[in-house]
Short mmCIF file of N, CA, C and O in Angstrom, two decimals:
data_model
loop_
_atom_site.label_atom_id
_atom_site.label_comp_id
_atom_site.label_asym_id
_atom_site.label_seq_id
_atom_site.Cartn_x
_atom_site.Cartn_y
_atom_site.Cartn_z
N MET A 1 0.85 -1.16 0.00
CA MET A 1 0.00 0.00 0.00
C MET A 1 0.90 1.23 0.00
O MET A 1 1.88 1.30 0.73
N VAL A 2 0.55 2.20 -0.81
CA VAL A 2 1.27 3.47 -0.88
C VAL A 2 0.43 4.52 -0.17
O VAL A 2 -0.78 4.61 -0.40
N GLN A 3 1.05 5.30 0.70
CA GLN A 3 0.35 6.37 1.40
C GLN A 3 1.04 7.70 1.13
O GLN A 3 2.26 7.77 1.11
N LEU A 4 0.24 8.71 0.92
CA LEU A 4 0.74 10.08 0.85
C LEU A 4 0.39 10.74 2.17
O LEU A 4 -0.71 10.56 2.69
N ARG A 5 1.34 11.51 2.69
CA ARG A 5 1.11 12.21 3.95
C ARG A 5 1.39 13.69 3.76
O ARG A 5 2.40 14.06 3.19
N VAL A 6 0.49 14.49 4.27
CA VAL A 6 0.70 15.93 4.34
C VAL A 6 0.80 16.24 5.83
O VAL A 6 -0.17 16.07 6.56
N MET A 7 1.99 16.63 6.25
CA MET A 7 2.22 16.89 7.66
C MET A 7 2.94 18.22 7.81
O MET A 7 3.96 18.46 7.16
N THR A 8 2.40 19.07 8.67
CA THR A 8 3.01 20.36 8.91
C THR A 8 2.56 20.90 10.25
O THR A 8 1.49 20.53 10.75
N ASP A 9 3.37 21.77 10.82
CA ASP A 9 2.99 22.44 12.05
C ASP A 9 2.09 23.64 11.77
O ASP A 9 1.42 24.15 12.65
N ASP A 10 2.07 24.09 10.51
CA ASP A 10 1.25 25.23 10.10
C ASP A 10 -0.02 24.71 9.43
O ASP A 10 -0.03 24.35 8.25
N ARG A 11 -1.11 24.68 10.18
CA ARG A 11 -2.37 24.12 9.68
C ARG A 11 -2.85 24.84 8.42
O ARG A 11 -3.31 24.21 7.47
N MET A 12 -2.77 26.14 8.37
CA MET A 12 -3.26 26.91 7.21
C MET A 12 -2.47 26.55 5.95
O MET A 12 -3.05 26.38 4.88
N LEU A 13 -1.16 26.43 6.06
CA LEU A 13 -0.34 26.05 4.91
C LEU A 13 -0.72 24.65 4.43
O LEU A 13 -0.86 24.40 3.24
N GLY A 14 -0.92 23.72 5.37
CA GLY A 14 -1.31 22.36 5.01
C GLY A 14 -2.65 22.31 4.30
O GLY A 14 -2.82 21.58 3.32
N GLU A 15 -3.61 23.11 4.77
CA GLU A 15 -4.93 23.16 4.13
C GLU A 15 -4.82 23.71 2.71
O GLU A 15 -5.48 23.22 1.80
N GLU A 16 -3.97 24.71 2.51
CA GLU A 16 -3.78 25.28 1.17
C GLU A 16 -3.16 24.26 0.23
O GLU A 16 -3.55 24.16 -0.94
N VAL A 17 -2.22 23.49 0.71
CA VAL A 17 -1.59 22.44 -0.11
C VAL A 17 -2.63 21.39 -0.47
O VAL A 17 -2.71 20.92 -1.62
N LEU A 18 -3.46 20.99 0.49
CA LEU A 18 -4.50 19.99 0.22
C LEU A 18 -5.52 20.49 -0.81
O LEU A 18 -6.00 19.70 -1.63
N GLU A 19 -5.84 21.78 -0.78
CA GLU A 19 -6.78 22.35 -1.75
C GLU A 19 -6.28 22.21 -3.18
O GLU A 19 -7.07 22.11 -4.12
N VAL A 20 -4.97 22.20 -3.35
CA VAL A 20 -4.37 22.04 -4.68
C VAL A 20 -4.15 20.57 -5.00
O VAL A 20 -4.43 20.10 -6.11
N LEU A 21 -3.66 19.82 -4.02
CA LEU A 21 -3.25 18.43 -4.23
C LEU A 21 -4.42 17.48 -4.49
O LEU A 21 -4.37 16.67 -5.42
N LEU A 22 -5.47 17.57 -3.71
CA LEU A 22 -6.58 16.60 -3.83
C LEU A 22 -7.27 16.66 -5.19
O LEU A 22 -7.51 15.60 -5.80
N PRO A 23 -7.61 17.82 -5.74
CA PRO A 23 -8.21 17.84 -7.08
C PRO A 23 -7.28 17.27 -8.16
O PRO A 23 -7.73 16.63 -9.10
N LEU A 24 -5.97 17.51 -8.01
CA LEU A 24 -5.03 16.95 -8.98
C LEU A 24 -5.02 15.43 -8.92
O LEU A 24 -5.01 14.75 -9.96
N LEU A 25 -5.01 14.87 -7.73
CA LEU A 25 -5.03 13.41 -7.58
C LEU A 25 -6.32 12.81 -8.12
O LEU A 25 -6.32 11.76 -8.76
N ARG A 26 -7.44 13.46 -7.86
CA ARG A 26 -8.74 12.94 -8.33
C ARG A 26 -8.87 13.03 -9.85
O ARG A 26 -9.56 12.23 -10.47
N ALA A 27 -8.21 14.01 -10.46
CA ALA A 27 -8.29 14.19 -11.91
C ALA A 27 -7.35 13.25 -12.66
O ALA A 27 -7.54 13.01 -13.85
N CYS A 28 -6.38 12.70 -11.98
CA CYS A 28 -5.40 11.82 -12.62
C CYS A 28 -6.03 10.46 -12.88
O CYS A 28 -6.47 9.77 -11.96
N THR A 29 -6.08 10.04 -14.14
CA THR A 29 -6.70 8.76 -14.50
C THR A 29 -5.78 7.58 -14.25
O THR A 29 -6.23 6.44 -14.25
N ALA A 30 -4.51 7.81 -14.02
CA ALA A 30 -3.56 6.73 -13.78
C ALA A 30 -3.53 6.31 -12.32
O ALA A 30 -2.98 5.26 -11.99
N LEU A 31 -4.12 7.13 -11.44
CA LEU A 31 -4.10 6.84 -10.01
C LEU A 31 -5.51 6.79 -9.45
O LEU A 31 -6.43 7.44 -9.96
N HIS A 32 -5.65 6.02 -8.38
CA HIS A 32 -6.89 6.01 -7.62
C HIS A 32 -6.51 6.43 -6.20
O HIS A 32 -5.75 5.74 -5.53
N ALA A 33 -7.02 7.58 -5.76
CA ALA A 33 -6.72 8.10 -4.43
C ALA A 33 -7.90 7.86 -3.51
O ALA A 33 -9.05 8.14 -3.86
N GLY A 34 -7.61 7.31 -2.33
CA GLY A 34 -8.65 7.09 -1.34
C GLY A 34 -9.03 8.40 -0.65
O GLY A 34 -8.45 9.46 -0.91
N GLU A 35 -9.99 8.30 0.24
CA GLU A 35 -10.40 9.48 0.99
C GLU A 35 -9.33 9.85 2.01
O GLU A 35 -8.77 8.97 2.66
N PRO A 36 -9.05 11.14 2.17
CA PRO A 36 -8.05 11.55 3.14
C PRO A 36 -8.53 11.30 4.57
O PRO A 36 -9.72 11.44 4.87
N THR A 37 -7.61 10.91 5.42
CA THR A 37 -7.88 10.69 6.84
C THR A 37 -7.09 11.72 7.63
O THR A 37 -5.87 11.81 7.49
N ARG A 38 -7.79 12.46 8.43
CA ARG A 38 -7.13 13.48 9.26
C ARG A 38 -6.76 12.85 10.59
O ARG A 38 -7.60 12.28 11.28
N LEU A 39 -5.49 12.98 10.95
CA LEU A 39 -4.98 12.44 12.20
C LEU A 39 -4.73 13.59 13.17
O LEU A 39 -4.54 14.74 12.76
N SER A 40 -4.71 13.27 14.44
CA SER A 40 -4.44 14.32 15.43
C SER A 40 -2.98 14.74 15.36
O SER A 40 -2.11 13.96 14.97
N HIS A 41 -2.73 15.99 15.70
CA HIS A 41 -1.38 16.54 15.65
C HIS A 41 -1.16 17.35 16.92
O HIS A 41 -1.95 18.25 17.22
N ARG A 42 -0.13 17.00 17.63
CA ARG A 42 0.18 17.77 18.84
C ARG A 42 0.57 19.18 18.43
O ARG A 42 1.33 19.38 17.49
N GLY A 43 0.04 20.15 19.10
CA GLY A 43 0.39 21.52 18.82
C GLY A 43 -0.50 22.18 17.79
O GLY A 43 -0.24 23.31 17.38
N GLY A 44 -1.54 21.49 17.30
CA GLY A 44 -2.50 22.12 16.41
C GLY A 44 -2.12 22.15 14.95
O GLY A 44 -2.77 22.82 14.17
N GLY A 45 -1.08 21.46 14.53
CA GLY A 45 -0.70 21.43 13.12
C GLY A 45 -1.65 20.56 12.31
O GLY A 45 -2.81 20.36 12.69
N LEU A 46 -1.19 20.04 11.21
CA LEU A 46 -2.03 19.23 10.32
C LEU A 46 -1.32 17.93 9.96
O LEU A 46 -0.13 17.95 9.61
N ARG A 47 -2.03 16.83 10.05
CA ARG A 47 -1.55 15.52 9.59
C ARG A 47 -2.68 14.85 8.83
O ARG A 47 -3.72 14.55 9.40
N VAL A 48 -2.47 14.64 7.55
CA VAL A 48 -3.47 14.00 6.69
C VAL A 48 -2.78 12.89 5.91
O VAL A 48 -1.69 13.11 5.37
N VAL A 49 -3.40 11.71 5.85
CA VAL A 49 -2.85 10.59 5.06
C VAL A 49 -3.94 10.11 4.11
O VAL A 49 -5.13 10.20 4.40
N LEU A 50 -3.51 9.62 2.94
CA LEU A 50 -4.44 9.00 2.02
C LEU A 50 -3.73 7.90 1.24
O LEU A 50 -2.54 8.01 0.95
N ASP A 51 -4.46 6.85 0.96
CA ASP A 51 -3.94 5.72 0.18
C ASP A 51 -4.00 6.06 -1.30
O ASP A 51 -4.98 6.63 -1.77
N VAL A 52 -2.96 5.66 -2.04
CA VAL A 52 -2.91 5.89 -3.47
C VAL A 52 -2.53 4.57 -4.15
O VAL A 52 -1.61 3.89 -3.71
N GLN A 53 -3.26 4.21 -5.21
CA GLN A 53 -2.99 2.99 -5.96
C GLN A 53 -2.98 3.30 -7.45
O GLN A 53 -3.62 4.26 -7.88
N LEU A 54 -2.27 2.48 -8.19
CA LEU A 54 -2.34 2.60 -9.65
C LEU A 54 -3.73 2.18 -10.10
O LEU A 54 -4.27 1.19 -9.61
N ALA A 55 -4.30 2.91 -11.02
CA ALA A 55 -5.66 2.61 -11.48
C ALA A 55 -5.69 1.31 -12.25
O ALA A 55 -6.60 0.50 -12.10
N GLY A 56 -4.71 1.05 -13.11
CA GLY A 56 -4.68 -0.18 -13.89
C GLY A 56 -5.84 -0.27 -14.86
O GLY A 56 -6.63 0.66 -15.02
N ALA A 57 -5.93 -1.40 -15.51
CA ALA A 57 -7.01 -1.64 -16.48
C ALA A 57 -8.30 -1.93 -15.74
O ALA A 57 -8.28 -2.51 -14.65
N PRO A 58 -9.43 -1.57 -16.31
CA PRO A 58 -10.69 -1.89 -15.65
C PRO A 58 -10.91 -3.39 -15.59
O PRO A 58 -10.50 -4.13 -16.48
N THR A 59 -11.55 -3.84 -14.54
CA THR A 59 -11.84 -5.26 -14.37
C THR A 59 -13.15 -5.60 -15.06
O THR A 59 -14.14 -4.89 -14.89
N VAL A 60 -13.14 -6.65 -15.84
CA VAL A 60 -14.34 -7.11 -16.53
C VAL A 60 -14.72 -8.46 -15.96
O VAL A 60 -13.88 -9.36 -15.85
N ARG A 61 -15.96 -8.60 -15.58
CA ARG A 61 -16.43 -9.87 -15.02
C ARG A 61 -17.47 -10.47 -15.96
O ARG A 61 -18.44 -9.80 -16.32
N VAL A 62 -17.23 -11.70 -16.38
CA VAL A 62 -18.14 -12.38 -17.30
C VAL A 62 -18.62 -13.65 -16.63
O VAL A 62 -17.83 -14.43 -16.12
N GLU A 63 -19.92 -13.84 -16.64
CA GLU A 63 -20.49 -15.06 -16.10
C GLU A 63 -20.95 -15.93 -17.25
O GLU A 63 -21.56 -15.44 -18.19
N ARG A 64 -20.63 -17.20 -17.18
CA ARG A 64 -21.01 -18.14 -18.23
C ARG A 64 -22.44 -18.60 -17.99
O ARG A 64 -22.80 -18.98 -16.89
N VAL A 65 -23.22 -18.58 -19.05
CA VAL A 65 -24.59 -19.06 -18.97
C VAL A 65 -24.77 -20.13 -20.03
O VAL A 65 -24.62 -19.88 -21.22
N ASP A 66 -25.04 -21.34 -19.61
CA ASP A 66 -25.29 -22.45 -20.52
C ASP A 66 -26.80 -22.65 -20.64
O ASP A 66 -27.52 -22.59 -19.65
N PRO A 67 -27.28 -22.91 -21.86
CA PRO A 67 -28.72 -23.19 -21.99
C PRO A 67 -29.05 -24.50 -21.28
O PRO A 67 -28.21 -25.41 -21.20
N PRO A 68 -30.25 -24.60 -20.74
CA PRO A 68 -30.63 -25.84 -20.05
C PRO A 68 -30.66 -27.01 -21.01
O PRO A 68 -31.08 -26.88 -22.16
N ARG A 69 -30.18 -28.14 -20.54
CA ARG A 69 -30.20 -29.36 -21.36
C ARG A 69 -31.45 -30.16 -21.04
O ARG A 69 -31.81 -30.30 -19.89
N THR A 70 -32.05 -30.67 -22.06
CA THR A 70 -33.20 -31.56 -21.87
C THR A 70 -32.84 -32.88 -22.52
O THR A 70 -31.94 -32.95 -23.36
N GLY A 71 -33.54 -33.92 -22.15
CA GLY A 71 -33.25 -35.23 -22.73
C GLY A 71 -33.38 -35.24 -24.23
O GLY A 71 -34.33 -34.71 -24.79
N GLY A 72 -32.40 -35.76 -24.91
CA GLY A 72 -32.45 -35.90 -26.37
C GLY A 72 -32.03 -34.65 -27.12
O GLY A 72 -32.16 -34.61 -28.32
N THR A 73 -31.56 -33.65 -26.42
CA THR A 73 -31.10 -32.47 -27.15
C THR A 73 -29.62 -32.27 -26.88
O THR A 73 -29.08 -32.71 -25.88
N TYR A 74 -29.01 -31.60 -27.76
CA TYR A 74 -27.58 -31.32 -27.67
C TYR A 74 -27.40 -29.83 -27.85
O TYR A 74 -27.60 -29.30 -28.93
N GLY A 75 -27.11 -29.13 -26.75
CA GLY A 75 -26.93 -27.70 -26.85
C GLY A 75 -28.18 -26.96 -27.26
O GLY A 75 -28.13 -25.95 -27.91
N GLY A 76 -29.34 -27.49 -26.91
CA GLY A 76 -30.59 -26.82 -27.24
C GLY A 76 -31.18 -27.25 -28.58
O GLY A 76 -32.27 -26.88 -28.93
N SER A 77 -30.45 -28.03 -29.38
CA SER A 77 -30.99 -28.51 -30.65
C SER A 77 -30.92 -30.04 -30.65
O SER A 77 -30.15 -30.62 -29.92
N PRO A 78 -31.75 -30.69 -31.49
CA PRO A 78 -31.72 -32.16 -31.50
C PRO A 78 -30.34 -32.69 -31.87
O PRO A 78 -29.62 -32.09 -32.65
N ARG A 79 -30.02 -33.83 -31.26
CA ARG A 79 -28.73 -34.46 -31.58
C ARG A 79 -28.73 -34.95 -33.02
O ARG A 79 -29.74 -35.41 -33.52
N PRO A 80 -27.58 -34.87 -33.67
CA PRO A 80 -27.51 -35.43 -35.02
C PRO A 80 -27.71 -36.95 -34.98
O PRO A 80 -27.32 -37.61 -34.03
N ALA A 81 -28.36 -37.48 -36.00
CA ALA A 81 -28.61 -38.92 -36.05
C ALA A 81 -27.29 -39.67 -36.20
O ALA A 81 -26.38 -39.23 -36.91
N ARG A 82 -27.19 -40.79 -35.50
CA ARG A 82 -25.99 -41.61 -35.64
C ARG A 82 -26.07 -42.46 -36.90
O ARG A 82 -27.12 -43.00 -37.23
N ARG A 83 -24.96 -42.55 -37.56
CA ARG A 83 -24.89 -43.42 -38.73
C ARG A 83 -24.42 -44.79 -38.29
O ARG A 83 -23.48 -44.91 -37.51
N PRO A 84 -25.06 -45.83 -38.79
CA PRO A 84 -24.58 -47.16 -38.43
C PRO A 84 -23.18 -47.37 -39.02
O PRO A 84 -22.90 -46.97 -40.14
N ARG A 85 -22.32 -47.95 -38.20
CA ARG A 85 -20.95 -48.19 -38.67
C ARG A 85 -20.89 -49.51 -39.42
O ARG A 85 -21.50 -50.49 -39.02
N ALA A 86 -20.15 -49.51 -40.50
CA ALA A 86 -19.91 -50.76 -41.23
C ALA A 86 -18.80 -51.51 -40.52
O ALA A 86 -17.87 -50.92 -40.00
N ARG A 87 -18.91 -52.83 -40.50
CA ARG A 87 -17.87 -53.64 -39.85
C ARG A 87 -16.63 -53.63 -40.72
O ARG A 87 -16.70 -53.63 -41.94
N ALA A 88 -15.50 -53.66 -40.08
CA ALA A 88 -14.24 -53.66 -40.80
C ALA A 88 -14.00 -55.00 -41.50
O ALA A 88 -13.46 -55.05 -42.59
N LEU A 89 -14.44 -56.12 -40.90
CA LEU A 89 -14.25 -57.45 -41.48
C LEU A 89 -15.61 -58.12 -41.66
O LEU A 89 -16.52 -57.90 -40.87
N PRO A 90 -15.75 -58.96 -42.66
CA PRO A 90 -17.03 -59.67 -42.81
C PRO A 90 -17.19 -60.66 -41.65
O PRO A 90 -16.23 -61.09 -41.04
N PRO A 91 -18.44 -61.03 -41.34
CA PRO A 91 -18.67 -61.97 -40.24
C PRO A 91 -17.97 -63.32 -40.52
O PRO A 91 -17.84 -63.75 -41.67
N ALA A 92 -17.50 -63.96 -39.48
CA ALA A 92 -16.82 -65.26 -39.62
C ALA A 92 -17.85 -66.35 -39.91
O ALA A 92 -18.95 -66.34 -39.41
N ASP A 93 -17.46 -67.32 -40.77
CA ASP A 93 -18.35 -68.45 -41.11
C ASP A 93 -18.25 -69.56 -40.15
O ASP A 93 -17.40 -69.97 -39.55
#
């Protein structure tokens, strides 16, 4: 997991940086940025962390659906008729 942290003792400066940084991260199609989490900071400064991941290719999910089989059908259509096989050798006398 990759985390970005904005940490400063000057809360106003940190808020100004976040106002610029967050829209840039959200507009970037190569990255997926999670929601920022504000952490407590001794002395009243600012500590914000957010998870960042590569967007990657979209995931496609395909479910296989087979038609119901009924007796005597093959894939929803009648089975082809079987041809009688000829014997390789004539019957023995």
